[in-house]
């Protein structure tokens, strides 16, 4: 799929001027945990109004090591990011990330007839096991799987490919990245690395009209939450589709990555490492936007 790099006219010039929502409280993912071993055993309660996802994506490659899928019929999306530190010496840093998403997507399509919802932890575990069994590459990857089950958004992720939930244009929930130290996320690999059982897992009640934005660190290292909130608000006001919203968000991240302005990456580097760098971080940028609809 070709990516439309054209930002809607109404959004031009606004990429760096979106204000924060003063005084708003934002939930953090680690406040809503569940036992992943229970996920397959508990069917979601019947929804008062059946909810589903409308989803689309934008992908702006740099080294082309991200992978993703959107499966609207089952309400499942996934995204991975091949760890750039594995690059070199003939290693394809994208091999493990692509394998994870290919195997997760195949498992989702095979389970599409299930009416109980798909467990993201189980899906990630199965994708990992199958990928690890089929390769001995030293490449590693972060990973995120989201699923809509009834009126709950469930997740399992390892590393800094994360997501945010917006309601009425306001940031309601922001999943926190898992990192060993600055710029070293938790990561899955066939040889060493972290484990699926280290995944952050949880669920959160969603409503019709909510917007879910998922992505790799190419998004979240370059776009502050307040700016992301602002562009979601404007895209919603313009009645943009999930695909057009994803493209607008991706373009914002793309521009920030190439700017000298303050970014989440430069702010974290200064805070955690005492550096004085400014500007964004050049990287693959994957953005998935899912509208929760009835």
Short mmCIF file of C-alpha atoms in Angstrom, two decimals:
data_model
loop_
_atom_site.label_atom_id
_atom_site.label_comp_id
_atom_site.label_asym_id
_atom_site.label_seq_id
_atom_site.Cartn_x
_atom_site.Cartn_y
_atom_site.Cartn_z
CA UNK A 1 0.00 0.00 0.00
CA UNK A 2 1.39 3.41 -0.93
CA UNK A 3 1.39 6.06 1.76
CA UNK A 4 -0.17 9.42 0.94
CA UNK A 5 2.33 11.97 2.24
CA UNK A 6 -0.12 14.83 1.77
CA UNK A 7 -1.36 16.33 5.01
CA UNK A 8 -4.88 17.81 4.81
CA UNK A 9 -4.74 21.57 4.23
CA UNK A 10 -6.47 22.32 7.52
CA UNK A 11 -3.62 20.64 9.41
CA UNK A 12 -0.73 22.33 7.61
CA UNK A 13 1.39 24.57 9.82
CA UNK A 14 -0.04 23.15 13.03
CA UNK A 15 2.41 20.33 13.60
CA UNK A 16 4.44 22.12 16.25
CA UNK A 17 1.85 24.34 17.90
CA UNK A 18 -0.63 22.03 19.57
CA UNK A 19 -1.21 22.95 23.24
CA UNK A 20 -1.43 20.56 26.14
CA UNK A 21 -4.69 19.96 27.95
CA UNK A 22 -3.95 21.71 31.22
CA UNK A 23 -5.10 19.92 34.33
CA UNK A 24 -6.27 16.76 32.60
CA UNK A 25 -5.48 13.44 34.23
CA UNK A 26 -4.32 10.63 31.98
CA UNK A 27 -4.53 6.98 32.96
CA UNK A 28 -1.49 4.74 32.71
CA UNK A 29 -1.67 1.20 31.44
CA UNK A 30 -0.19 -0.44 34.51
CA UNK A 31 -3.24 0.48 36.53
CA UNK A 32 -5.46 -2.01 34.67
CA UNK A 33 -3.84 -5.42 34.80
CA UNK A 34 -5.26 -8.91 34.44
CA UNK A 35 -3.86 -12.38 34.66
CA UNK A 36 -2.92 -13.41 31.09
CA UNK A 37 -3.55 -17.02 32.02
CA UNK A 38 -7.23 -16.14 32.49
CA UNK A 39 -7.59 -14.42 29.15
CA UNK A 40 -8.63 -17.46 27.13
CA UNK A 41 -10.88 -18.78 29.86
CA UNK A 42 -13.08 -15.74 30.34
CA UNK A 43 -15.34 -14.70 27.50
CA UNK A 44 -16.16 -10.99 27.53
CA UNK A 45 -19.57 -10.13 28.97
CA UNK A 46 -22.26 -9.42 26.39
CA UNK A 47 -21.90 -5.84 25.21
CA UNK A 48 -24.83 -3.48 25.67
CA UNK A 49 -24.00 -2.22 22.20
CA UNK A 50 -21.84 -4.38 19.97
CA UNK A 51 -18.55 -2.60 19.32
CA UNK A 52 -16.10 -3.11 16.50
CA UNK A 53 -12.99 -1.53 15.05
CA UNK A 54 -12.45 0.46 11.89
CA UNK A 55 -8.68 0.62 11.45
CA UNK A 56 -6.01 1.70 9.01
CA UNK A 57 -2.33 2.61 9.08
CA UNK A 58 0.49 4.77 7.85
CA UNK A 59 4.03 3.46 7.45
CA UNK A 60 6.98 5.73 6.72
CA UNK A 61 10.12 3.57 6.53
CA UNK A 62 13.65 4.64 7.37
CA UNK A 63 15.53 1.32 7.66
CA UNK A 64 12.28 -0.60 6.92
CA UNK A 65 12.33 -2.80 10.02
CA UNK A 66 8.80 -2.24 11.37
CA UNK A 67 5.92 -4.63 10.65
CA UNK A 68 2.22 -4.51 11.43
CA UNK A 69 -1.26 -5.77 10.64
CA UNK A 70 -4.85 -4.57 11.06
CA UNK A 71 -7.65 -7.14 11.17
CA UNK A 72 -10.83 -5.13 11.58
CA UNK A 73 -13.23 -8.09 11.50
CA UNK A 74 -11.72 -9.63 14.63
CA UNK A 75 -10.81 -6.29 16.20
CA UNK A 76 -7.10 -7.10 16.42
CA UNK A 77 -4.08 -5.02 15.47
CA UNK A 78 -0.40 -5.67 15.93
CA UNK A 79 2.86 -3.81 15.42
CA UNK A 80 6.52 -4.71 15.84
CA UNK A 81 9.82 -2.86 15.51
CA UNK A 82 13.05 -4.62 14.63
CA UNK A 83 15.75 -3.46 17.05
CA UNK A 84 18.27 -1.34 15.16
CA UNK A 85 21.11 -2.39 17.44
CA UNK A 86 21.00 -5.82 15.77
CA UNK A 87 21.76 -4.27 12.40
CA UNK A 88 25.11 -5.14 10.81
CA UNK A 89 27.35 -8.15 10.23
CA UNK A 90 24.85 -9.44 7.70
CA UNK A 91 21.97 -9.54 10.21
CA UNK A 92 18.55 -8.55 8.88
CA UNK A 93 17.17 -6.52 11.80
CA UNK A 94 13.68 -6.87 10.36
CA UNK A 95 13.58 -10.67 10.23
CA UNK A 96 12.21 -11.30 13.71
CA UNK A 97 9.75 -8.41 13.67
CA UNK A 98 8.29 -9.53 10.36
CA UNK A 99 8.10 -13.13 11.52
CA UNK A 100 6.20 -12.14 14.65
CA UNK A 101 3.60 -10.18 12.71
CA UNK A 102 3.22 -12.79 9.96
CA UNK A 103 2.61 -15.53 12.52
CA UNK A 104 0.30 -13.37 14.63
CA UNK A 105 -1.75 -12.41 11.57
CA UNK A 106 -2.03 -16.05 10.48
CA UNK A 107 -3.22 -16.99 13.97
CA UNK A 108 -5.78 -14.17 13.98
CA UNK A 109 -7.23 -15.18 10.63
CA UNK A 110 -7.42 -18.81 11.77
CA UNK A 111 -9.28 -17.74 14.92
CA UNK A 112 -11.57 -15.29 13.13
CA UNK A 113 -14.63 -17.43 13.80
CA UNK A 114 -14.17 -17.14 17.57
CA UNK A 115 -16.93 -15.18 19.30
CA UNK A 116 -15.15 -14.88 22.65
CA UNK A 117 -12.54 -12.36 21.56
CA UNK A 118 -8.88 -12.95 20.92
CA UNK A 119 -6.44 -12.86 23.82
CA UNK A 120 -3.49 -10.62 22.88
CA UNK A 121 -1.11 -12.29 25.33
CA UNK A 122 -1.85 -15.75 23.96
CA UNK A 123 -1.59 -14.45 20.40
CA UNK A 124 1.80 -12.89 21.13
CA UNK A 125 3.06 -16.01 22.87
CA UNK A 126 2.04 -18.27 19.99
CA UNK A 127 3.54 -15.91 17.41
CA UNK A 128 6.76 -15.77 19.39
CA UNK A 129 7.04 -19.53 19.78
CA UNK A 130 6.44 -20.15 16.09
CA UNK A 131 8.86 -17.43 14.99
CA UNK A 132 11.59 -18.51 17.40
CA UNK A 133 11.25 -22.13 16.23
CA UNK A 134 11.67 -21.17 12.59
CA UNK A 135 14.80 -19.01 12.79
CA UNK A 136 18.05 -18.61 14.68
CA UNK A 137 18.58 -15.00 13.70
CA UNK A 138 20.05 -12.85 16.48
CA UNK A 139 17.66 -10.09 15.44
CA UNK A 140 15.23 -8.83 18.08
CA UNK A 141 11.96 -6.93 18.11
CA UNK A 142 9.53 -5.04 20.27
CA UNK A 143 5.90 -6.12 19.90
CA UNK A 144 2.35 -4.98 20.60
CA UNK A 145 -0.96 -6.78 20.12
CA UNK A 146 -4.31 -5.08 20.84
CA UNK A 147 -7.71 -6.72 20.69
CA UNK A 148 -11.28 -5.54 21.15
CA UNK A 149 -13.29 -8.00 23.25
CA UNK A 150 -16.85 -6.91 23.96
CA UNK A 151 -16.44 -3.41 25.36
CA UNK A 152 -12.88 -3.91 26.55
CA UNK A 153 -9.63 -3.10 24.81
CA UNK A 154 -7.04 -5.70 25.78
CA UNK A 155 -3.31 -5.51 25.22
CA UNK A 156 -0.01 -7.27 25.54
CA UNK A 157 3.25 -5.59 24.62
CA UNK A 158 6.97 -5.97 25.07
CA UNK A 159 9.13 -2.87 24.68
CA UNK A 160 8.32 0.60 23.39
CA UNK A 161 5.77 -0.11 20.68
CA UNK A 162 2.74 1.16 22.58
CA UNK A 163 -0.62 2.93 22.21
CA UNK A 164 -2.94 5.64 23.47
CA UNK A 165 -6.74 5.91 23.81
CA UNK A 166 -8.65 9.14 23.19
CA UNK A 167 -12.23 9.93 24.14
CA UNK A 168 -13.94 13.10 22.98
CA UNK A 169 -10.57 14.14 21.60
CA UNK A 170 -8.92 13.95 25.03
CA UNK A 171 -6.08 11.61 25.91
CA UNK A 172 -7.61 9.06 28.28
CA UNK A 173 -5.04 6.27 28.50
CA UNK A 174 -1.35 6.15 27.58
CA UNK A 175 0.58 2.87 27.64
CA UNK A 176 4.05 3.32 29.11
CA UNK A 177 7.12 1.93 27.30
CA UNK A 178 9.18 -0.86 28.83
CA UNK A 179 12.88 -0.02 28.85
CA UNK A 180 15.97 -1.49 30.49
CA UNK A 181 17.62 1.92 30.16
CA UNK A 182 17.46 4.88 27.78
CA UNK A 183 16.91 3.80 24.17
CA UNK A 184 17.12 0.11 25.11
CA UNK A 185 13.59 -1.31 25.12
CA UNK A 186 12.50 -4.74 26.25
CA UNK A 187 12.77 -6.98 23.19
CA UNK A 188 11.96 -10.48 22.01
CA UNK A 189 14.48 -12.66 20.17
CA UNK A 190 15.03 -16.29 19.25
CA UNK A 191 18.36 -16.14 21.06
CA UNK A 192 18.26 -14.39 24.42
CA UNK A 193 16.35 -11.20 25.00
CA UNK A 194 13.27 -10.74 27.14
CA UNK A 195 10.35 -13.13 27.36
CA UNK A 196 6.68 -12.87 26.50
CA UNK A 197 5.88 -13.32 30.19
CA UNK A 198 7.60 -9.96 30.74
CA UNK A 199 4.88 -8.32 28.64
CA UNK A 200 2.77 -5.50 29.99
CA UNK A 201 -0.82 -6.73 29.88
CA UNK A 202 -4.13 -5.13 30.69
CA UNK A 203 -7.58 -4.12 29.58
CA UNK A 204 -9.61 -0.92 29.55
CA UNK A 205 -13.32 -0.22 28.92
CA UNK A 206 -13.88 1.56 25.63
CA UNK A 207 -16.92 3.29 24.17
CA UNK A 208 -18.29 4.12 20.77
CA UNK A 209 -16.39 7.12 19.43
CA UNK A 210 -13.09 6.32 21.15
CA UNK A 211 -9.94 6.55 19.04
CA UNK A 212 -6.99 4.21 19.57
CA UNK A 213 -3.58 5.22 18.22
CA UNK A 214 -0.88 2.54 18.24
CA UNK A 215 2.63 2.78 16.92
CA UNK A 216 6.32 2.12 17.15
CA UNK A 217 8.81 4.39 18.87
CA UNK A 218 9.22 6.25 15.59
CA UNK A 219 5.90 7.84 16.56
CA UNK A 220 6.19 8.17 20.32
CA UNK A 221 9.87 9.27 20.37
CA UNK A 222 8.96 12.19 18.11
CA UNK A 223 5.49 13.34 19.16
CA UNK A 224 4.60 14.59 22.62
CA UNK A 225 1.28 13.36 24.02
CA UNK A 226 -0.19 16.88 23.93
CA UNK A 227 0.60 17.26 20.23
CA UNK A 228 -0.83 13.83 19.51
CA UNK A 229 -3.99 14.80 21.38
CA UNK A 230 -4.27 18.00 19.39
CA UNK A 231 -3.94 16.36 15.99
CA UNK A 232 -6.48 13.67 16.96
CA UNK A 233 -8.89 16.47 17.90
CA UNK A 234 -8.40 18.27 14.59
CA UNK A 235 -8.65 15.13 12.48
CA UNK A 236 -11.84 14.19 14.31
CA UNK A 237 -13.28 17.67 13.72
CA UNK A 238 -12.52 17.24 10.01
CA UNK A 239 -14.23 13.81 10.01
CA UNK A 240 -11.11 12.16 8.59
CA UNK A 241 -11.04 8.39 8.09
CA UNK A 242 -8.71 6.22 10.20
CA UNK A 243 -6.32 6.05 7.25
CA UNK A 244 -6.20 9.81 6.76
CA UNK A 245 -5.77 10.37 10.49
CA UNK A 246 -2.92 7.85 10.56
CA UNK A 247 -1.27 9.65 7.64
CA UNK A 248 -1.59 13.04 9.36
CA UNK A 249 -0.09 11.65 12.58
CA UNK A 250 2.67 9.90 10.64
CA UNK A 251 3.52 13.10 8.80
CA UNK A 252 3.72 14.97 12.11
CA UNK A 253 6.17 12.36 13.44
CA UNK A 254 8.13 12.40 10.16
CA UNK A 255 8.53 16.17 10.28
CA UNK A 256 9.50 16.13 13.96
CA UNK A 257 12.12 13.42 13.35
CA UNK A 258 13.86 15.77 10.92
CA UNK A 259 13.52 18.93 12.97
CA UNK A 260 15.75 20.57 15.57
CA UNK A 261 12.84 21.13 17.94
CA UNK A 262 12.42 19.49 21.33
CA UNK A 263 11.07 15.94 21.13
CA UNK A 264 10.24 13.22 23.66
CA UNK A 265 13.50 11.51 22.60
CA UNK A 266 15.70 14.57 23.19
CA UNK A 267 13.91 15.40 26.45
CA UNK A 268 14.42 11.85 27.75
CA UNK A 269 18.06 11.86 26.65
CA UNK A 270 18.70 15.07 28.56
CA UNK A 271 16.84 13.84 31.65
CA UNK A 272 18.28 10.32 31.76
CA UNK A 273 21.74 10.81 30.28
CA UNK A 274 22.55 14.45 30.87
CA UNK A 275 23.00 15.21 27.16
CA UNK A 276 22.15 18.51 25.52
CA UNK A 277 20.80 17.15 22.23
CA UNK A 278 17.67 18.56 20.64
CA UNK A 279 15.54 17.41 17.75
CA UNK A 280 13.73 14.23 16.85
CA UNK A 281 14.90 10.70 16.16
CA UNK A 282 15.15 9.33 12.63
CA UNK A 283 13.42 5.96 12.57
CA UNK A 284 10.76 3.86 10.89
CA UNK A 285 7.36 5.32 11.76
CA UNK A 286 4.32 3.06 12.01
CA UNK A 287 0.96 4.53 13.03
CA UNK A 288 -2.22 2.49 13.38
CA UNK A 289 -5.50 4.29 14.03
CA UNK A 290 -8.57 2.37 15.15
CA UNK A 291 -12.00 3.94 15.56
CA UNK A 292 -14.29 2.20 18.06
CA UNK A 293 -17.71 2.07 16.40
CA UNK A 294 -21.00 0.25 16.87
#
